[in-house]
CSV table of C-alpha atoms and ligand atoms in Angstrom, one decimal:
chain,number,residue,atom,x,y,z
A,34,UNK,CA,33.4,68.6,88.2
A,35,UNK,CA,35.6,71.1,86.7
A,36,UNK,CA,33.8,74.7,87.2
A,37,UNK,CA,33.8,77.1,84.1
A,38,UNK,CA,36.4,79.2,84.0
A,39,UNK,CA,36.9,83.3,83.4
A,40,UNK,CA,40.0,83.6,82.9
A,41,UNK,CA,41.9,83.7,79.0
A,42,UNK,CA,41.5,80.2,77.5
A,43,UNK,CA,45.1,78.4,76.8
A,44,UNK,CA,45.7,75.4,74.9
A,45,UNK,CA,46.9,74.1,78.4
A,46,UNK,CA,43.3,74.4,80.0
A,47,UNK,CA,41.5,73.1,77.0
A,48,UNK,CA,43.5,70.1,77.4
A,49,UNK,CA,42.9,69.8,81.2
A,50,UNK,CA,39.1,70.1,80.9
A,51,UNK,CA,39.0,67.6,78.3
A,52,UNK,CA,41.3,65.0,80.4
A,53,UNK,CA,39.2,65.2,83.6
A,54,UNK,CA,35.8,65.5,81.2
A,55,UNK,CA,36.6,62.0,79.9
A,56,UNK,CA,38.0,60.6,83.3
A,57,UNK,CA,34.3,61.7,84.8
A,58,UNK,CA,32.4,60.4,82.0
A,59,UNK,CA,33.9,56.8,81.8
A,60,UNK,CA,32.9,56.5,85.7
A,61,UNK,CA,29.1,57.5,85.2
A,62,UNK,CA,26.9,54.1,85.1
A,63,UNK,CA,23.7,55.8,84.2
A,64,UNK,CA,21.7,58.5,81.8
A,65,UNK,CA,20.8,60.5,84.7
A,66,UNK,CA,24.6,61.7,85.7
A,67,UNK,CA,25.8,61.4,81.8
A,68,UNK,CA,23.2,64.1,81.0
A,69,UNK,CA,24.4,66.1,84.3
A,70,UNK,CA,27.6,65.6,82.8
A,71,UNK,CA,26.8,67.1,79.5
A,72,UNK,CA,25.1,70.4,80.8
A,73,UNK,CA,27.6,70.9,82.9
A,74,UNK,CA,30.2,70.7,80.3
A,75,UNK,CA,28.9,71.2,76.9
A,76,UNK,CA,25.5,72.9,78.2
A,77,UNK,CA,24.9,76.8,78.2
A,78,UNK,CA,26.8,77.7,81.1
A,79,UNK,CA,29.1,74.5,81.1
A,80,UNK,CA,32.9,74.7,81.4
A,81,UNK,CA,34.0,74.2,77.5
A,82,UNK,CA,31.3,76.5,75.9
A,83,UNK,CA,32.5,79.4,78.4
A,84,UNK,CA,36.0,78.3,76.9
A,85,UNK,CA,35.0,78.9,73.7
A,86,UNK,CA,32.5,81.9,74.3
A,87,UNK,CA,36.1,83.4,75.7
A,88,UNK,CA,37.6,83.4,72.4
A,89,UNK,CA,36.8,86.6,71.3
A,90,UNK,CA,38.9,87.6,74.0
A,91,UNK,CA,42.0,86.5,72.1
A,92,UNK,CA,44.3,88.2,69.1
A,93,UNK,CA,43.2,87.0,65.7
A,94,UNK,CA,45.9,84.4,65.6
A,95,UNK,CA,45.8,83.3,69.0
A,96,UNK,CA,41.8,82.7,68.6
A,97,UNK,CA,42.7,80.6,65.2
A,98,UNK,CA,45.1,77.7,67.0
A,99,UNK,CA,43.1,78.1,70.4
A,100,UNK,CA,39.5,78.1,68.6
A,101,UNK,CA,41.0,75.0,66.8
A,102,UNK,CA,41.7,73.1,69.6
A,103,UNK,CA,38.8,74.2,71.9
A,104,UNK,CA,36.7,72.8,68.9
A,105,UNK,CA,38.0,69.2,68.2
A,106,UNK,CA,38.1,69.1,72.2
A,107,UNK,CA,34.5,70.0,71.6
A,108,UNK,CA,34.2,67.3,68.9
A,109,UNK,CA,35.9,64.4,70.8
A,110,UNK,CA,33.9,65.2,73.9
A,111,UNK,CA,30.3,64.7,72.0
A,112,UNK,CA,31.2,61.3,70.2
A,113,UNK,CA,32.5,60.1,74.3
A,114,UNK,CA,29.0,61.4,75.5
A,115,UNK,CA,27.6,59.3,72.5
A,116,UNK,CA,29.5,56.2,72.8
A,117,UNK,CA,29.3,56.3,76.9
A,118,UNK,CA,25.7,56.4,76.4
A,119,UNK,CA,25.2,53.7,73.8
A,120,UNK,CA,27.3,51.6,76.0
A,121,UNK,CA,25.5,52.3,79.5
A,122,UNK,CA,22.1,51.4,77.1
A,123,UNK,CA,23.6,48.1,76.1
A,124,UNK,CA,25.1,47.3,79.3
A,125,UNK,CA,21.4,47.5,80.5
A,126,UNK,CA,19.7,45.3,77.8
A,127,UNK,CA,22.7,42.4,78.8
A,128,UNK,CA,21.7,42.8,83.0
A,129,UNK,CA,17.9,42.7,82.2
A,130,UNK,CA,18.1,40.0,79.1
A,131,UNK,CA,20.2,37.8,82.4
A,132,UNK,CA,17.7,38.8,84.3
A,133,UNK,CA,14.5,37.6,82.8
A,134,UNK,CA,16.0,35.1,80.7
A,135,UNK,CA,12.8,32.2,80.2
A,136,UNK,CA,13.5,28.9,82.6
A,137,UNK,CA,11.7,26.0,80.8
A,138,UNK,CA,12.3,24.0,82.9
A,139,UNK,CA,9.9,25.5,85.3
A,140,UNK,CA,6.9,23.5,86.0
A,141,UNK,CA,4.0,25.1,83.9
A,142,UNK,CA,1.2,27.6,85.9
A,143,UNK,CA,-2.3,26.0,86.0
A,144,UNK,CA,-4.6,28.3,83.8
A,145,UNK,CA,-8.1,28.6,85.7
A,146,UNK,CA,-10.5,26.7,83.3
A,147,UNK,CA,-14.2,26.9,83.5
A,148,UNK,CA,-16.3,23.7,83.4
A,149,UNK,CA,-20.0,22.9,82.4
A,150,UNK,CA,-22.5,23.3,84.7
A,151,UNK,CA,-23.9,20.3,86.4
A,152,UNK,CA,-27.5,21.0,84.6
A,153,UNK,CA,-25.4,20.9,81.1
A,154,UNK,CA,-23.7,17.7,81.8
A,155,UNK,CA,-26.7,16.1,82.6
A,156,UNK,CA,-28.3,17.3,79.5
A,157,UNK,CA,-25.8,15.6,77.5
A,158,UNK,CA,-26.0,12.6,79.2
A,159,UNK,CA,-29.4,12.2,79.0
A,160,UNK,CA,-29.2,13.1,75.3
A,161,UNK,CA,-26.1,10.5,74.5
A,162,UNK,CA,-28.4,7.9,76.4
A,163,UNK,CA,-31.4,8.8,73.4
A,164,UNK,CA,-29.0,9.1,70.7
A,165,UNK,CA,-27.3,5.7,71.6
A,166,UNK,CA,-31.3,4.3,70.6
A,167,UNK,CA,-31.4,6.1,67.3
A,168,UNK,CA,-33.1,9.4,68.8
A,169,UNK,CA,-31.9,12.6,66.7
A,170,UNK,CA,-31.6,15.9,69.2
A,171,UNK,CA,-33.3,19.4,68.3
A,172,UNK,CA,-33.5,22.5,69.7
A,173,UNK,CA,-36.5,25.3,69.4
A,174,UNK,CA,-37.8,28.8,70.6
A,175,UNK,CA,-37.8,29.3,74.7
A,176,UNK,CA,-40.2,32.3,74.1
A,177,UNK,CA,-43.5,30.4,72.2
A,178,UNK,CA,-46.8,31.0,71.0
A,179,UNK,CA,-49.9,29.8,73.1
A,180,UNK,CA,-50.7,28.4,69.5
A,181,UNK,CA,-47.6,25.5,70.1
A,182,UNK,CA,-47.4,25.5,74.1
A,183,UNK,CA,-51.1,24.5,74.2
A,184,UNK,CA,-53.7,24.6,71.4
A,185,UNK,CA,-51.6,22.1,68.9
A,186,UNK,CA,-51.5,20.1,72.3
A,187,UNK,CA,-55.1,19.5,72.7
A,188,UNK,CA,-55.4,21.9,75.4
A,189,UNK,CA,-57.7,25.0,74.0
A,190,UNK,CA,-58.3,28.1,75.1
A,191,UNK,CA,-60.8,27.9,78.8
A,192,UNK,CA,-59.2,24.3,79.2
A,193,UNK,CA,-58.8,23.4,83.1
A,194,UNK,CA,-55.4,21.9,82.0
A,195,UNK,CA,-53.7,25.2,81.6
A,196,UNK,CA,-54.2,25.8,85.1
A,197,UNK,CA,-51.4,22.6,85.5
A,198,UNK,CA,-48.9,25.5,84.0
A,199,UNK,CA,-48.3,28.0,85.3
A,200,UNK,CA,-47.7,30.6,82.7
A,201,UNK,CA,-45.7,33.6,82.4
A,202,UNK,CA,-47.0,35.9,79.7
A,203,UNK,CA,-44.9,37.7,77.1
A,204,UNK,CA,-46.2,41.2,77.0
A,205,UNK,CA,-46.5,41.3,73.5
A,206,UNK,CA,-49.5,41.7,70.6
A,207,UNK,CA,-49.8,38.9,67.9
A,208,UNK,CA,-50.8,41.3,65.2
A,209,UNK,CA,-53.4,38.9,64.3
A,210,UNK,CA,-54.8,39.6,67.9
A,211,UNK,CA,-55.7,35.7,68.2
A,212,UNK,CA,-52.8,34.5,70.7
A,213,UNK,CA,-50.5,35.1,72.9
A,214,UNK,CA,-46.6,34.9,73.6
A,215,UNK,CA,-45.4,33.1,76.6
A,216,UNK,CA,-42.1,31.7,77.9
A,217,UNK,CA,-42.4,28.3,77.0
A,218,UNK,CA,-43.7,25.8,80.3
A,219,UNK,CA,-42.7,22.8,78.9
A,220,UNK,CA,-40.6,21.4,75.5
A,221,UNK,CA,-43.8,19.8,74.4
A,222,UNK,CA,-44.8,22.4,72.1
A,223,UNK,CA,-41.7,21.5,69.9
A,224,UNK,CA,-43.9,18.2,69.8
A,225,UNK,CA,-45.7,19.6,66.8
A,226,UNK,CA,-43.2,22.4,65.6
A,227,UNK,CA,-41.5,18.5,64.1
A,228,UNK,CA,-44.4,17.1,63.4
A,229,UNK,CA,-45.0,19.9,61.2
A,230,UNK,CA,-41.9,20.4,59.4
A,231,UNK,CA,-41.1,16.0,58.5
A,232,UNK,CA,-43.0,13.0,57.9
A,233,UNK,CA,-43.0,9.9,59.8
A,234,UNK,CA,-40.6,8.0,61.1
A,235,UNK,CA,-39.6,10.5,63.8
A,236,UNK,CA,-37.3,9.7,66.8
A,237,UNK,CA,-36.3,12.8,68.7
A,238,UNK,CA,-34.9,14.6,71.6
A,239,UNK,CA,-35.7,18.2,72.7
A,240,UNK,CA,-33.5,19.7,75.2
A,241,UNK,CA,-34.2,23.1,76.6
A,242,UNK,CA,-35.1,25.9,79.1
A,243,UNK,CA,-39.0,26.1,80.6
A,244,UNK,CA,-40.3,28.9,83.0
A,245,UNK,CA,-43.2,28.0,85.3
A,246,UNK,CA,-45.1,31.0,87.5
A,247,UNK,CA,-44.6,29.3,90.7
A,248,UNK,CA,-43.4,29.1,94.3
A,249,UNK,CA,-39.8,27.4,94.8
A,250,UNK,CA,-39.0,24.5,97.0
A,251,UNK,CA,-36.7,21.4,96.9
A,252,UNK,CA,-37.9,19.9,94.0
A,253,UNK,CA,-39.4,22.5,92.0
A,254,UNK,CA,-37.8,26.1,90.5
A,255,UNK,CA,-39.3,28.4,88.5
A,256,UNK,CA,-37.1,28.3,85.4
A,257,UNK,CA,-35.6,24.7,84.7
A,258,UNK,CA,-34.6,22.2,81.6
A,259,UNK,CA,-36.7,19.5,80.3
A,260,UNK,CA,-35.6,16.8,77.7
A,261,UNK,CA,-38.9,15.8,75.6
A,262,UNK,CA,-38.9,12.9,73.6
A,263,UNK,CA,-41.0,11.9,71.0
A,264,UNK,CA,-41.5,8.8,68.2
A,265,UNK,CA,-44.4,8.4,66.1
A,266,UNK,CA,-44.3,5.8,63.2
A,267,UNK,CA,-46.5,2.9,62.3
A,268,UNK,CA,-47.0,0.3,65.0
A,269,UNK,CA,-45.6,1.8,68.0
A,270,UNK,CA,-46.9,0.8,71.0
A,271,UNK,CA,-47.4,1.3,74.7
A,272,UNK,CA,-44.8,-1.2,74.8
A,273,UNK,CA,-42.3,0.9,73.2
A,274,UNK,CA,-42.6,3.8,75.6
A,275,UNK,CA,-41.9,1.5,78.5
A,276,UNK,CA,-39.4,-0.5,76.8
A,277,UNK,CA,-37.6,3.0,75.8
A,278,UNK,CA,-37.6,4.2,78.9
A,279,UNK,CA,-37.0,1.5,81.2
A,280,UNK,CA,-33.7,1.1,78.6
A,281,UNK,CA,-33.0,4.6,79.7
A,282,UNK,CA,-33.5,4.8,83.3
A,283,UNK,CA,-31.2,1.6,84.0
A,284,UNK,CA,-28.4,3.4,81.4
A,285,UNK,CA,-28.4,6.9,83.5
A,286,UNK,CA,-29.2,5.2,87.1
A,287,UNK,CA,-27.8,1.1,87.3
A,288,UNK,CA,-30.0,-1.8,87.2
A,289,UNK,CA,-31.0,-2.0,90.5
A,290,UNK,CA,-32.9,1.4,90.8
A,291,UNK,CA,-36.9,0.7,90.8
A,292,UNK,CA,-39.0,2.7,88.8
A,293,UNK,CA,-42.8,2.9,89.1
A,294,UNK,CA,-45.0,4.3,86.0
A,295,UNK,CA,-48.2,5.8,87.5
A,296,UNK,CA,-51.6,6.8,85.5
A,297,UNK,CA,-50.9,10.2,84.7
A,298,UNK,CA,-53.2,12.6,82.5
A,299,UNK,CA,-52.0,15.0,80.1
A,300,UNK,CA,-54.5,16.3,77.1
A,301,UNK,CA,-51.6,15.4,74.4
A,302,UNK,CA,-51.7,11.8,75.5
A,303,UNK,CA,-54.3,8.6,75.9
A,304,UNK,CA,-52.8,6.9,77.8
A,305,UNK,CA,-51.1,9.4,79.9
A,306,UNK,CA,-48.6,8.1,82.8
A,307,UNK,CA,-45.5,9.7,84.7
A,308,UNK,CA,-42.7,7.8,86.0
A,309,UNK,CA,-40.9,8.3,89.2
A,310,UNK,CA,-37.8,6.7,90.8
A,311,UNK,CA,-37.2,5.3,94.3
A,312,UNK,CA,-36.2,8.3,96.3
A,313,UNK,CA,-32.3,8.1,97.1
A,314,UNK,CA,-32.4,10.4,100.2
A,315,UNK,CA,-34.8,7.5,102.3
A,316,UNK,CA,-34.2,4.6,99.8
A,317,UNK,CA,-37.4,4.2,99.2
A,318,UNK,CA,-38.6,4.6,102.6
A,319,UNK,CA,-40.8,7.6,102.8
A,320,UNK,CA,-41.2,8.0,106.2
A,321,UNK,CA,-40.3,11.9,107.0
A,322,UNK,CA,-38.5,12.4,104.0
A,323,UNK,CA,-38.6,15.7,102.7
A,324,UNK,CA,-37.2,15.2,99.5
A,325,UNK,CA,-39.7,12.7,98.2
A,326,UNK,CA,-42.5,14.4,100.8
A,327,UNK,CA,-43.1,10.8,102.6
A,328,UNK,CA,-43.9,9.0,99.1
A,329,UNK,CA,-40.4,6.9,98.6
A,330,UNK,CA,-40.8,8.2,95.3
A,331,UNK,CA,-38.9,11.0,92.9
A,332,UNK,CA,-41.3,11.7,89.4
A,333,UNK,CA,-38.8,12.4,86.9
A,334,UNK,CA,-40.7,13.0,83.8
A,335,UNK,CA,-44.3,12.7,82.3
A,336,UNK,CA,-45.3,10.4,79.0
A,337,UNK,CA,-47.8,8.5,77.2
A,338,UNK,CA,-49.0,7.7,74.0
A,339,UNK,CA,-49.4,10.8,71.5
A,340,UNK,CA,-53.0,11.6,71.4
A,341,UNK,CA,-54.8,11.2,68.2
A,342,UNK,CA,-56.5,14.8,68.0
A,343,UNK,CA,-52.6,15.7,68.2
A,344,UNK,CA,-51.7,14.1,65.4
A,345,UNK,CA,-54.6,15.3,63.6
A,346,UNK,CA,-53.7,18.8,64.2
A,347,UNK,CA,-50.2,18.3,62.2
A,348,UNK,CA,-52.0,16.4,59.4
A,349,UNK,CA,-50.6,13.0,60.2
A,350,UNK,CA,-53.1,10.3,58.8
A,351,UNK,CA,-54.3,9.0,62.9
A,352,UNK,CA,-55.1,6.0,62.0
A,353,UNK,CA,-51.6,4.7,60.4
A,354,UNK,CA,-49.4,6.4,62.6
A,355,UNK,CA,-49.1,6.0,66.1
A,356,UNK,CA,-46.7,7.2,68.7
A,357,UNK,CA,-45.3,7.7,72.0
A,358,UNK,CA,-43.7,11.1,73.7
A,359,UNK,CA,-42.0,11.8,77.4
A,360,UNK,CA,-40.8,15.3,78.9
A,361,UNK,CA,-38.1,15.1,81.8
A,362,UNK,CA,-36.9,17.0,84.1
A,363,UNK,CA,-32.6,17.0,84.0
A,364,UNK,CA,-32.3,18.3,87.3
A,365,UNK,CA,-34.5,16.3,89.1
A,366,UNK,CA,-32.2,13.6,87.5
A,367,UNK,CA,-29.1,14.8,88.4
A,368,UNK,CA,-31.0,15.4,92.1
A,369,UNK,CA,-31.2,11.0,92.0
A,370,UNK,CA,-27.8,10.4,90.3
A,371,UNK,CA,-25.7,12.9,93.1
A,372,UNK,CA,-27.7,12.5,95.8
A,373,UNK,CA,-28.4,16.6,96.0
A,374,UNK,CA,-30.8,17.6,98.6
A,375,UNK,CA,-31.8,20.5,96.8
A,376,UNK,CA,-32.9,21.8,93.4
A,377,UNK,CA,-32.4,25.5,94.1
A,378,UNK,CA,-28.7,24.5,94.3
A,379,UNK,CA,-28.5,24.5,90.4
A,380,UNK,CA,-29.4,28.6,89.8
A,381,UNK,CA,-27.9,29.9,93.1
A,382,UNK,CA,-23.9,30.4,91.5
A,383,UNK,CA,-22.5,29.5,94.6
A,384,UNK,CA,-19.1,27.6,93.2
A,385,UNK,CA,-18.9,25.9,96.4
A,386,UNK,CA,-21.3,23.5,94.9
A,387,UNK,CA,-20.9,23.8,91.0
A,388,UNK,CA,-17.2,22.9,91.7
A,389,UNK,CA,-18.4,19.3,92.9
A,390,UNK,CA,-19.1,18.7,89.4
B,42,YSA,C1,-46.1,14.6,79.2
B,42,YSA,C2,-46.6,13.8,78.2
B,42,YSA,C3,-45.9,13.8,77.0
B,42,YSA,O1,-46.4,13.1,75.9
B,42,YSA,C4,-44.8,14.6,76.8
B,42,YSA,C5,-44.4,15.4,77.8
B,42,YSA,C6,-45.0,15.4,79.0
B,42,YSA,C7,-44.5,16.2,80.1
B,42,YSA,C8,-45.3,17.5,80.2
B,42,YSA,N1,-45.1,18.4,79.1
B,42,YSA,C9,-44.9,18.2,81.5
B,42,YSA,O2,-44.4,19.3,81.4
B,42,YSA,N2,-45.2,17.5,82.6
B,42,YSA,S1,-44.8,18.0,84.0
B,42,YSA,O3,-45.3,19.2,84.3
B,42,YSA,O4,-45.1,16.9,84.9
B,42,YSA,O5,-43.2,18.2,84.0
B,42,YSA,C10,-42.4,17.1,83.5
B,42,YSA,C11,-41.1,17.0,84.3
B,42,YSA,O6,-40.5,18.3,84.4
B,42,YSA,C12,-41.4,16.7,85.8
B,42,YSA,O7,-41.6,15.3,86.0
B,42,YSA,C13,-40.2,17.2,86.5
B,42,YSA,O8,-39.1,16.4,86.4
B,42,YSA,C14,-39.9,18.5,85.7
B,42,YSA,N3,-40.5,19.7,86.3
B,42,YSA,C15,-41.7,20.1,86.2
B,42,YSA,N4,-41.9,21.2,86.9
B,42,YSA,C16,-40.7,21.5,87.5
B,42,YSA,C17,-39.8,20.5,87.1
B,42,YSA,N5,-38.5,20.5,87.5
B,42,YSA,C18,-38.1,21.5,88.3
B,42,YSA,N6,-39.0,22.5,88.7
B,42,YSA,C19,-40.2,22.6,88.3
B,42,YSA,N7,-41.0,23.6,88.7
């Protein structure tokens, strides 16, 4: 690099530092040394600025053919420091477009997709099963009134039966001050919530979230789904409920599972009954097994034939309409269908199971 000069500029010297000023700047490959390049000969203190700060030195005519030439040297070395720029910022889009140019033909990169968890699957299932026997499916409130979870279900206040759930209490004042908000311990209550709001014939299916105060174990969490089910009409019979759920059972499980309906007593039904399913972990066996606690048998769900003082409550006329209504429990049934040992598997979020399914 050419350093700035002192002594009297000549039109021989202007033309040297412009020759070796281009030479340098046509070798410079990036912005960095260009702009070094500039300062040092366009800048304050560079070479051609001291050139033409010198001028003054000169006789009035001198200064007027030197000053000329020191200028379009000036000139020409600008547009260079231009042009070498715009070409050094081309020559980088060209390298980096080669660079990262797209290669379809790559094979594509998996993206990570979610799935539904096991306890949602089996909720559809069991709902397509239903809906495949003209059942309708609706949804209600997981935070109820002791009004729906037990009094429309024949279970009044000081009744033993609400010692069979176990409630949790909603902290909360009805500002009537006659009942009491709870998390829902079984679908039932939306039992009458439809009852209330359509007229005969009803066919339905109520998926949905329950919560039960009580101590864990294999087959039994504290919160968990239940499917209900429920068909009033004229006519319908005992018959109907077995027929509809034998139909069901042999859908979600294969003909050859046994079932077994017990007696069973619930306050919304006469008769009540629950039905259970040989156990797959013994086959039916018993013996030691402590998924079925010795019996052979899994109970799935509880059902029977709607009690009249129910249908009373709603304003159905009890002695045209008759009906039948089931709650299940999905994971238990996806406990028979999988073969898992354990219900606390569902809530736990460990993917090493969830990924099985
Ligand atoms: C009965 C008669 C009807 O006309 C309609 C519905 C019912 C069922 C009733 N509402 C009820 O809740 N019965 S139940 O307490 O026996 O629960 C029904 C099913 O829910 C059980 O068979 C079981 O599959 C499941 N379940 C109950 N408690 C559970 C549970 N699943 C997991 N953990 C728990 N703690």
């Amino acid at each position: 690099m050419t350093e700035p000069s002192a002594q009297p500029p000549t039109a021989q010297r202007i033309e040297e530092i412009a020759r070796s000023a281009t030479a340098e700047l046509d070798s410079l490959e990036n912005l960095e040394a260009v702009d070094q390049w500039r300062i040092s000969y366009l800048g304050r203190r560079g070479t051609l600025t001291t050139v033409l700060r010198a001028l003054s030195s000169l006789d009035v005519d001198e200064r007027r053919t030197i000053g000329a030439l020191a200028n379009e040297a000036k000139n020409t070395l600008e547009d260079r420091l231009e042009q070498r720029v715009r070409h050094i910022n081309e020559a980088a889009l060209t390298r980096s477009a080669s660079q990262n140019r797209l290669d379809v033909t790559l094979p594509g990169r998996p993206s990570k997709a979610g799935r539904l968890h096991p306890t949602t699957q089996i909720v559809r299932e069991i709902c397509s099963a239903f809906v495949a026997m003209g059942f309708g499916v609706v949804e209600g409130p997981e935070v109820e009134w002791e009004h729906y979870n037990f009094e429309m279900l024949n279970i009044p206040k000081g009744h033993p039966a609400r010692d069979m759930w176990n409630t949790l209490w909603v902290d909360y004042e009805d500002p009537s001050g006659e009942q009491a908000m709870l998390l829902r311990t079984h679908t039932s209550p939306m039992q009458a919530r439809v009852m209330e709001s359509r007229e005969p014939p009803i066919r339905v299916v109520v998926p949905g979230k329950c919560y039960r105060y009580e101590a864990t174990d294999a087959t039994h969490e504290w919160h968990f789904y239940q499917v209900e089910g429920l068909a009033v009409g004229e006519g319908i019979t005992f018959a109907d409920l077995k027929g509809t759920l034998y139909e069901f059972a042999h859908r979600l499980f294969g003909e050859e599972r046994q079932i077994r309906f017990r007696c069973d007593y619930f306050p919304f039904v006469e008769p009540g009954v629950d039905m259970s399913i040989d156990c797959f972990a013994c086959q039916g066996q018993g013996g030691g097994c402590r998924i079925c606690r010795d019996s052979g048998w899994i109970e799935i769900l509880g059902a029977g034939m709607v009690h009249p003082k129910v249908l009373e409550k709603v304003g159905y006329d009890k002695d045209r309409y008759t009906g039948f209504a089931f709650g299940m429990g999905p994971e238990r049934i996806a406990m028979l269908k999988y073969g898992i040992d354990d219900i606390r598997h569902f809530y736990a979020n460990d993917l090493r199971f969830l990924r099985q399914f």
